[in-house]
Tab-separated table of C-alpha atoms and ligand atoms in Angstrom:
chain	number	residue	atom	x	y	z
A	1	MET	CA	145.975	-27.266	100.215
A	2	ILE	CA	142.255	-27.580	101.703
A	3	ILE	CA	140.975	-29.714	103.684
A	4	LEU	CA	137.563	-30.589	103.228
A	5	MET	CA	135.549	-31.571	106.496
A	6	HIS	CA	132.712	-34.057	106.328
A	7	ASP	CA	129.142	-33.368	106.660
A	8	ASN	CA	128.897	-34.567	110.051
A	9	ALA	CA	132.349	-33.567	111.532
A	10	SER	CA	132.074	-31.876	115.022
A	11	GLY	CA	133.868	-28.342	115.831
A	12	ASN	CA	136.109	-30.491	117.929
A	13	ASP	CA	136.963	-32.511	114.859
A	14	VAL	CA	137.426	-29.119	112.439
A	15	GLU	CA	139.771	-28.139	115.840
A	16	GLY	CA	141.669	-31.302	116.193
A	17	VAL	CA	142.747	-30.385	112.298
A	18	ILE	CA	143.523	-26.581	112.974
A	19	ILE	CA	145.703	-27.730	116.122
A	20	ARG	CA	147.599	-30.691	113.838
A	21	ALA	CA	147.826	-28.451	111.029
A	22	LYS	CA	150.040	-26.058	113.641
A	23	GLU	CA	151.816	-28.659	114.711
A	24	LEU	CA	152.935	-29.540	111.142
A	25	GLY	CA	154.391	-25.442	111.210
A	26	LEU	CA	151.584	-24.685	109.018
A	27	LYS	CA	149.137	-21.853	109.071
A	28	PRO	CA	145.274	-23.308	109.200
A	29	VAL	CA	142.091	-21.501	108.483
A	30	PRO	CA	138.806	-22.852	109.071
A	31	LEU	CA	135.981	-21.802	106.544
A	32	TYR	CA	132.577	-22.084	107.007
A	33	GLY	CA	130.296	-22.375	104.099
A	34	GLU	CA	126.535	-23.015	103.554
A	35	ASP	CA	126.936	-26.644	103.733
A	36	GLN	CA	130.375	-27.200	104.053
A	37	ILE	CA	133.288	-26.863	106.094
A	38	MET	CA	136.959	-26.449	105.433
A	39	VAL	CA	140.266	-25.132	106.175
A	40	VAL	CA	142.495	-24.011	104.191
A	41	VAL	CA	146.141	-24.697	105.151
A	42	THR	CA	149.224	-22.505	103.568
A	43	GLY	CA	153.169	-22.483	104.786
A	44	GLU	CA	155.420	-25.344	103.507
A	45	ILE	CA	153.247	-28.166	102.359
A	46	ASP	CA	155.230	-29.473	100.025
A	47	LYS	CA	157.520	-30.926	103.262
A	48	ILE	CA	154.624	-32.654	104.750
A	49	ASP	CA	152.930	-35.773	103.663
A	50	PRO	CA	148.971	-35.472	103.717
A	51	GLU	CA	148.251	-38.632	105.869
A	52	HIS	CA	149.549	-36.592	108.467
A	53	LEU	CA	146.007	-34.409	107.867
A	54	GLU	CA	144.335	-37.502	105.805
A	55	SER	CA	143.228	-40.144	108.673
A	56	LEU	CA	141.922	-37.310	111.616
A	57	PRO	CA	138.782	-37.758	112.535
A	58	GLY	CA	136.373	-35.603	110.645
A	59	VAL	CA	138.114	-35.535	107.268
A	60	LEU	CA	137.024	-36.386	104.235
A	61	GLN	CA	139.465	-34.863	101.502
A	62	ILE	CA	142.454	-32.891	100.466
A	63	THR	CA	143.539	-31.283	97.748
A	64	ARG	CA	146.362	-29.047	96.775
A	65	ILE	CA	145.569	-25.599	95.483
A	66	THR	CA	147.746	-24.789	92.506
A	67	SER	CA	146.424	-21.334	92.177
A	68	PRO	CA	148.799	-18.534	93.593
A	69	PHE	CA	145.294	-17.536	94.947
A	70	LYS	CA	144.602	-19.987	97.801
A	71	PHE	CA	141.668	-18.490	99.498
A	72	ALA	CA	140.718	-15.845	96.541
A	73	SER	CA	140.522	-18.197	94.132
A	74	ARG	CA	137.471	-19.594	92.598
A	75	ALA	CA	138.835	-23.087	92.660
A	76	THR	CA	138.530	-22.863	96.754
A	77	LYS	CA	135.237	-21.448	96.356
A	78	PRO	CA	133.175	-21.404	93.107
A	79	GLU	CA	130.510	-19.527	94.445
A	80	ASP	CA	130.579	-15.457	94.793
A	81	THR	CA	131.136	-13.853	97.914
A	82	ILE	CA	128.728	-11.327	99.108
A	83	VAL	CA	129.646	-9.529	101.579
A	84	GLU	CA	127.296	-7.917	104.158
A	85	VAL	CA	127.618	-4.531	106.386
A	86	ARG	CA	124.384	-3.746	108.536
A	87	GLY	CA	122.101	-4.748	106.286
A	88	VAL	CA	124.021	-3.974	103.199
A	89	LYS	CA	124.972	-6.637	101.053
A	90	ILE	CA	127.805	-6.406	98.361
A	91	GLY	CA	128.669	-9.363	95.577
A	92	GLY	CA	126.690	-11.984	93.418
A	93	ALA	CA	123.853	-10.397	92.321
A	94	TYR	CA	123.353	-7.258	95.103
A	95	VAL	CA	125.271	-4.233	93.625
A	96	ALA	CA	126.475	-1.703	96.231
A	97	LEU	CA	125.930	1.882	96.036
A	98	ILE	CA	128.534	3.870	97.627
A	99	ALA	CA	129.243	7.781	97.900
A	100	GLY	CA	129.631	10.850	100.140
A	101	PRO	CA	132.908	13.208	100.563
A	102	CYS	CA	136.309	12.614	99.705
A	103	ALA	CA	137.372	14.004	103.166
A	104	VAL	CA	135.254	14.967	106.190
A	105	GLU	CA	135.782	18.819	106.765
A	106	THR	CA	133.312	19.666	108.818
A	107	GLU	CA	129.968	18.171	110.509
A	108	GLU	CA	127.804	19.874	108.195
A	109	GLN	CA	129.215	19.187	105.063
A	110	THR	CA	129.415	15.878	106.027
A	111	MET	CA	125.618	15.802	107.148
A	112	MET	CA	124.781	17.692	103.920
A	113	THR	CA	126.644	15.152	101.871
A	114	ALA	CA	125.365	12.147	103.852
A	115	GLU	CA	121.543	13.507	103.041
A	116	ILE	CA	122.581	13.813	99.792
A	117	VAL	CA	123.603	10.474	99.354
A	118	LYS	CA	120.650	8.651	101.458
A	119	LYS	CA	118.099	10.405	99.381
A	120	ALA	CA	119.966	9.367	95.842
A	121	GLY	CA	119.412	5.872	97.334
A	122	CYS	CA	123.054	5.014	97.931
A	123	ARG	CA	123.300	2.517	101.244
A	124	ILE	CA	126.643	3.429	102.662
A	125	LEU	CA	128.534	6.310	103.593
A	126	ARG	CA	132.037	7.323	102.468
A	127	GLY	CA	134.526	9.797	103.933
A	128	GLY	CA	138.310	9.963	104.520
A	129	ALA	CA	139.665	10.726	107.773
A	130	PHE	CA	142.954	9.866	107.030
A	131	LYS	CA	143.963	11.247	103.639
A	132	PRO	CA	147.336	10.181	102.003
A	133	ARG	CA	148.263	13.283	100.488
A	134	THR	CA	150.691	13.467	97.478
A	135	THR	CA	152.088	16.431	99.943
A	136	PRO	CA	152.742	16.847	103.125
A	137	TYR	CA	151.479	20.584	102.848
A	138	SER	CA	148.038	19.187	102.108
A	139	PHE	CA	144.835	18.786	103.945
A	140	GLN	CA	145.295	15.040	105.704
A	141	GLY	CA	142.135	15.089	107.581
A	142	LEU	CA	140.709	15.583	110.850
A	143	GLY	CA	142.258	12.121	112.242
A	144	GLU	CA	139.746	10.954	115.194
A	145	ALA	CA	137.479	13.667	114.944
A	146	GLY	CA	136.570	13.066	111.424
A	147	LEU	CA	135.619	9.644	112.406
A	148	LYS	CA	133.365	10.479	114.652
A	149	ILE	CA	131.568	12.952	112.463
A	150	LEU	CA	131.175	10.425	109.485
A	151	SER	CA	129.922	7.558	112.213
A	152	ALA	CA	127.270	9.910	113.527
A	153	ALA	CA	126.674	10.793	109.951
A	154	GLY	CA	126.170	6.908	109.067
A	155	ASP	CA	124.296	6.759	112.290
A	156	ARG	CA	121.556	9.520	111.447
A	157	TYR	CA	121.160	8.769	107.845
A	158	ASP	CA	121.520	4.775	109.007
A	159	MET	CA	123.817	3.934	106.454
A	160	PRO	CA	127.322	1.481	107.160
A	161	VAL	CA	130.532	3.723	106.331
A	162	VAL	CA	133.859	2.790	104.939
A	163	THR	CA	136.533	5.259	105.931
A	164	GLU	CA	140.911	4.699	105.126
A	165	VAL	CA	143.331	3.079	107.533
A	166	LEU	CA	146.431	4.570	106.828
A	167	ASP	CA	148.883	2.908	109.492
A	168	PRO	CA	148.893	-0.144	111.242
A	169	ARG	CA	149.087	1.808	114.272
A	170	ASP	CA	145.500	3.230	113.625
A	171	VAL	CA	143.269	-0.010	112.829
A	172	GLU	CA	142.424	-0.435	115.987
A	173	LEU	CA	141.509	3.294	116.002
A	174	VAL	CA	139.726	3.279	112.884
A	175	SER	CA	137.931	0.193	114.194
A	176	GLN	CA	135.938	2.224	116.811
A	177	TYR	CA	134.330	3.914	114.128
A	178	THR	CA	133.808	2.171	110.546
A	179	ASP	CA	132.089	-0.096	109.471
A	180	ILE	CA	134.494	-1.154	106.333
A	181	PHE	CA	137.856	-0.385	106.830
A	182	GLN	CA	139.591	1.122	103.405
A	183	ILE	CA	142.929	0.493	101.862
A	184	GLY	CA	143.518	2.904	99.623
A	185	THR	CA	145.980	2.591	96.284
A	186	ARG	CA	149.639	3.690	98.087
A	187	ASN	CA	149.111	1.152	100.713
A	188	MET	CA	147.580	-1.740	98.074
A	189	GLN	CA	151.160	-3.438	98.902
A	190	ASN	CA	151.985	-2.441	102.436
A	191	PHE	CA	151.855	-6.078	103.589
A	192	ARG	CA	151.728	-5.507	107.565
A	193	LEU	CA	148.702	-2.930	107.196
A	194	LEU	CA	147.086	-5.901	105.369
A	195	GLU	CA	148.163	-8.634	107.792
A	196	GLU	CA	146.305	-5.954	110.770
A	197	VAL	CA	142.605	-5.863	108.943
A	198	GLY	CA	142.772	-9.235	108.192
A	199	LYS	CA	142.810	-9.879	112.039
A	200	MET	CA	140.308	-7.763	112.417
A	201	ARG	CA	136.589	-8.784	112.008
A	202	LYS	CA	135.056	-5.607	109.879
A	203	PRO	CA	134.846	-5.887	105.973
A	204	VAL	CA	137.825	-4.250	104.006
A	205	MET	CA	137.785	-2.493	100.891
A	206	LEU	CA	140.735	-3.307	99.079
A	207	LYS	CA	141.791	-0.837	96.375
A	208	ARG	CA	143.981	-1.491	93.571
A	209	GLY	CA	147.701	-0.318	93.395
A	210	LEU	CA	147.808	2.051	90.680
A	211	ALA	CA	150.788	0.686	89.311
A	212	GLY	CA	149.077	-3.060	90.716
A	213	THR	CA	148.486	-5.852	88.193
A	214	ILE	CA	145.934	-7.323	88.556
A	215	LYS	CA	147.853	-10.924	89.928
A	216	GLU	CA	149.532	-7.980	92.635
A	217	TRP	CA	145.813	-7.133	93.791
A	218	LEU	CA	144.840	-10.916	94.585
A	219	LEU	CA	148.141	-11.943	96.107
A	220	ALA	CA	147.545	-8.269	98.721
A	221	ALA	CA	143.934	-9.812	99.135
A	222	GLU	CA	145.788	-13.107	100.143
A	223	TYR	CA	147.183	-11.108	102.970
A	224	ILE	CA	143.963	-9.964	104.521
A	225	LEU	CA	142.058	-13.498	103.789
A	226	SER	CA	145.106	-15.492	105.418
A	227	ASN	CA	144.985	-13.788	108.024
A	228	GLY	CA	140.943	-14.696	108.732
A	229	ASN	CA	139.381	-11.796	107.026
A	230	GLN	CA	137.025	-12.862	104.236
A	231	ASP	CA	134.840	-10.021	103.743
A	232	VAL	CA	137.102	-8.461	101.261
A	233	ILE	CA	135.528	-6.174	98.676
A	234	LEU	CA	138.639	-5.223	95.748
A	235	CYS	CA	138.051	-1.876	94.270
A	236	GLU	CA	139.123	-0.875	90.972
A	237	ARG	CA	140.250	2.646	90.971
A	238	GLY	CA	141.985	3.627	87.735
A	239	ILE	CA	145.455	2.757	87.012
A	240	ARG	CA	148.285	4.792	85.793
A	241	THR	CA	149.610	4.632	82.353
A	242	TYR	CA	150.094	7.586	79.687
A	243	GLU	CA	147.329	8.554	79.225
A	244	ASP	CA	147.285	12.032	80.446
A	245	MET	CA	143.506	13.423	79.896
A	246	THR	CA	142.768	11.702	82.845
A	247	ARG	CA	143.890	11.643	86.315
A	248	ASN	CA	144.346	7.552	85.840
A	249	THR	CA	143.074	4.755	83.427
A	250	LEU	CA	139.877	3.189	84.794
A	251	ASP	CA	140.440	-0.602	83.646
A	252	ILE	CA	136.785	-2.042	83.329
A	253	SER	CA	138.709	-4.853	81.916
A	254	ALA	CA	139.110	-5.839	84.926
A	255	ILE	CA	136.522	-7.014	86.140
A	256	PRO	CA	135.805	-9.860	83.902
A	257	VAL	CA	139.094	-10.890	84.887
A	258	VAL	CA	139.044	-11.343	88.586
A	259	GLN	CA	135.320	-12.029	88.435
A	260	GLU	CA	136.695	-15.507	86.706
A	261	LEU	CA	139.875	-15.996	88.557
A	262	SER	CA	137.822	-15.432	92.174
A	263	HIS	CA	134.885	-15.027	94.171
A	264	LEU	CA	135.328	-11.556	95.850
A	265	PRO	CA	133.236	-8.776	95.155
A	266	ILE	CA	134.633	-5.973	92.909
A	267	ILE	CA	133.731	-2.633	92.668
A	268	VAL	CA	134.719	0.121	90.769
A	269	ASP	CA	135.808	4.322	91.705
A	270	PRO	CA	135.021	6.564	88.632
A	271	SER	CA	136.170	9.336	90.986
A	272	HIS	CA	139.686	9.038	91.423
A	273	ALA	CA	139.826	6.434	88.058
A	274	THR	CA	139.281	9.359	85.903
A	275	GLY	CA	139.569	12.598	88.088
A	276	LYS	CA	136.841	14.272	85.647
A	277	PRO	CA	133.175	15.235	86.905
A	278	ASN	CA	131.989	15.054	83.402
A	279	CYS	CA	133.363	10.984	83.198
A	280	ILE	CA	132.164	9.872	85.968
A	281	PRO	CA	128.350	9.149	85.051
A	282	SER	CA	129.688	7.591	82.165
A	283	MET	CA	132.111	5.180	83.939
A	284	VAL	CA	129.352	4.215	86.865
A	285	LYS	CA	126.981	2.625	84.160
A	286	ALA	CA	129.799	1.385	81.694
A	287	GLY	CA	131.448	-0.536	85.232
A	288	ILE	CA	127.743	-1.887	86.760
A	289	ALA	CA	126.820	-2.531	83.190
A	290	ALA	CA	130.217	-5.182	82.970
A	291	GLY	CA	129.288	-6.379	85.941
A	292	ALA	CA	130.742	-4.527	89.091
A	293	ASN	CA	129.170	-5.280	92.124
A	294	GLY	CA	129.068	-1.878	93.168
A	295	ILE	CA	130.111	1.640	92.373
A	296	MET	CA	131.878	4.442	94.910
A	297	VAL	CA	132.223	8.627	93.994
A	298	ASP	CA	132.984	11.661	95.605
A	299	VAL	CA	130.415	13.768	96.278
A	300	HIS	CA	130.319	17.429	97.388
A	301	PRO	CA	127.904	20.270	98.201
A	302	ASN	CA	130.121	22.886	97.492
A	303	PRO	CA	133.129	20.991	95.326
A	304	SER	CA	134.988	24.888	94.995
A	305	ALA	CA	135.283	25.035	98.500
A	306	ALA	CA	136.651	21.047	99.008
A	307	LEU	CA	139.689	20.598	100.986
A	308	CYS	CA	140.665	17.127	99.039
A	309	ASP	CA	140.070	15.926	95.629
A	310	GLY	CA	137.381	19.269	95.079
A	311	PRO	CA	137.816	19.760	90.760
A	312	GLN	CA	136.990	15.701	90.609
A	313	ALA	CA	133.652	15.742	92.944
A	314	LEU	CA	129.790	15.291	91.804
A	315	LEU	CA	127.848	17.986	92.444
A	316	PRO	CA	124.227	16.851	93.814
A	317	ASP	CA	122.334	17.719	90.489
A	318	PRO	CA	124.161	15.549	88.491
A	319	PHE	CA	125.003	13.002	90.738
A	320	ASN	CA	121.165	12.697	91.157
A	321	LYS	CA	120.596	11.961	87.883
A	322	MET	CA	123.820	9.655	87.233
A	323	MET	CA	122.383	7.445	90.639
A	324	LYS	CA	118.792	7.115	88.628
A	325	GLU	CA	120.531	5.884	85.452
A	326	ALA	CA	122.490	3.573	87.489
A	327	GLN	CA	119.682	1.837	88.879
A	328	VAL	CA	117.731	1.662	85.650
A	329	ILE	CA	120.964	-0.356	84.715
A	330	ILE	CA	120.853	-2.202	88.002
A	331	LYS	CA	117.280	-3.163	87.096
A	332	ALA	CA	117.604	-4.295	83.064
A	333	ILE	CA	120.646	-6.267	84.159
A	334	GLY	CA	118.913	-8.047	86.509
A	335	LYS	CA	120.969	-7.236	89.648
A	336	LYS	CA	119.730	-5.624	92.811
A	337	VAL	CA	120.559	-2.744	95.257
A	338	GLY	CA	122.589	-4.116	97.502
B	401	LIG	C1	139.984	7.716	98.835
B	401	LIG	O1	139.302	6.753	98.175
B	401	LIG	O2	139.759	8.994	99.074
B	401	LIG	C2	141.476	7.742	98.195
B	401	LIG	C3	142.057	8.661	98.773
B	401	LIG	O3	141.616	6.755	96.929
B	401	LIG	P1	142.773	6.280	96.575
B	401	LIG	O4	143.501	5.273	97.728
B	401	LIG	O5	142.112	5.054	95.235
B	401	LIG	O6	143.436	7.370	95.840
B	402	LIG	MN1	139.786	11.243	96.845
């Protein structure tokens, strides 16, 4: 349920609602909007009489949320969420341009890629230090050493960074170096991990599970949001279908579907979706034209030597060309680079 507070409700009033809801065995999360404060309450609300909360000081109105997405739903928050990280905006009219290596391999490779990415107009640097590999015999990432390199590259080129966290035990460590946590496709339903990043106060990019429905994806986002972290960015990265000419199938229609259901920003990752450098520019442009709030792509100065996902990495030249075209489309549809 949503407890909408009066315009003139005090901090003590909000605290009073939170305390009472907890006494009733419920889970309250306050949301501070631009001109209103609400407390979203989840738990066994059917068992309580709303009177217990309605009569508290500062409470204006109580409404039940019928959507399964209590926090992610547009019914709870009609306006688009704009996630802001170190001055970069993602959501609403702001389109995030994110690129970098699939994996941080060496300082030289990461710095070189960061420079290319920055010069092309990207504002966020990606790079994996903990890599979720299909086989345990592949390169698993540099771990903390990789986080250090990525964070140094972000500082040198003045870009916030996004990197994957694979394990709840690493959330604290990754948080020391990253600006945005990435939850990979294989972990979309790792609920303990979602809860842990939900307790952090840094944005989370939640990739769609490779066999996840949109409903399951938004419910996964609820695990983060209901733990208090409202800065969730969804990332459509392709789903597994019977088609094997591409690595996955990029579900462009997920963009308008998600945007109707939810206020959360949604970006697309055509690198992991198609696995094919020749397809990536078209899918980047299609994603932006379809209303995506951002794109994320893998870039490598020497893909044939890459330790992870080399065959899908864009070379600097096609990447630069693609970025120019992407910016034309962003402008043409009345949006801005975030
Ligand atoms: C990645 O972005 O590096 C990655 C592993 O992506 P996904 O989880 O979508 O496969
Ligand atoms: Mn990859």
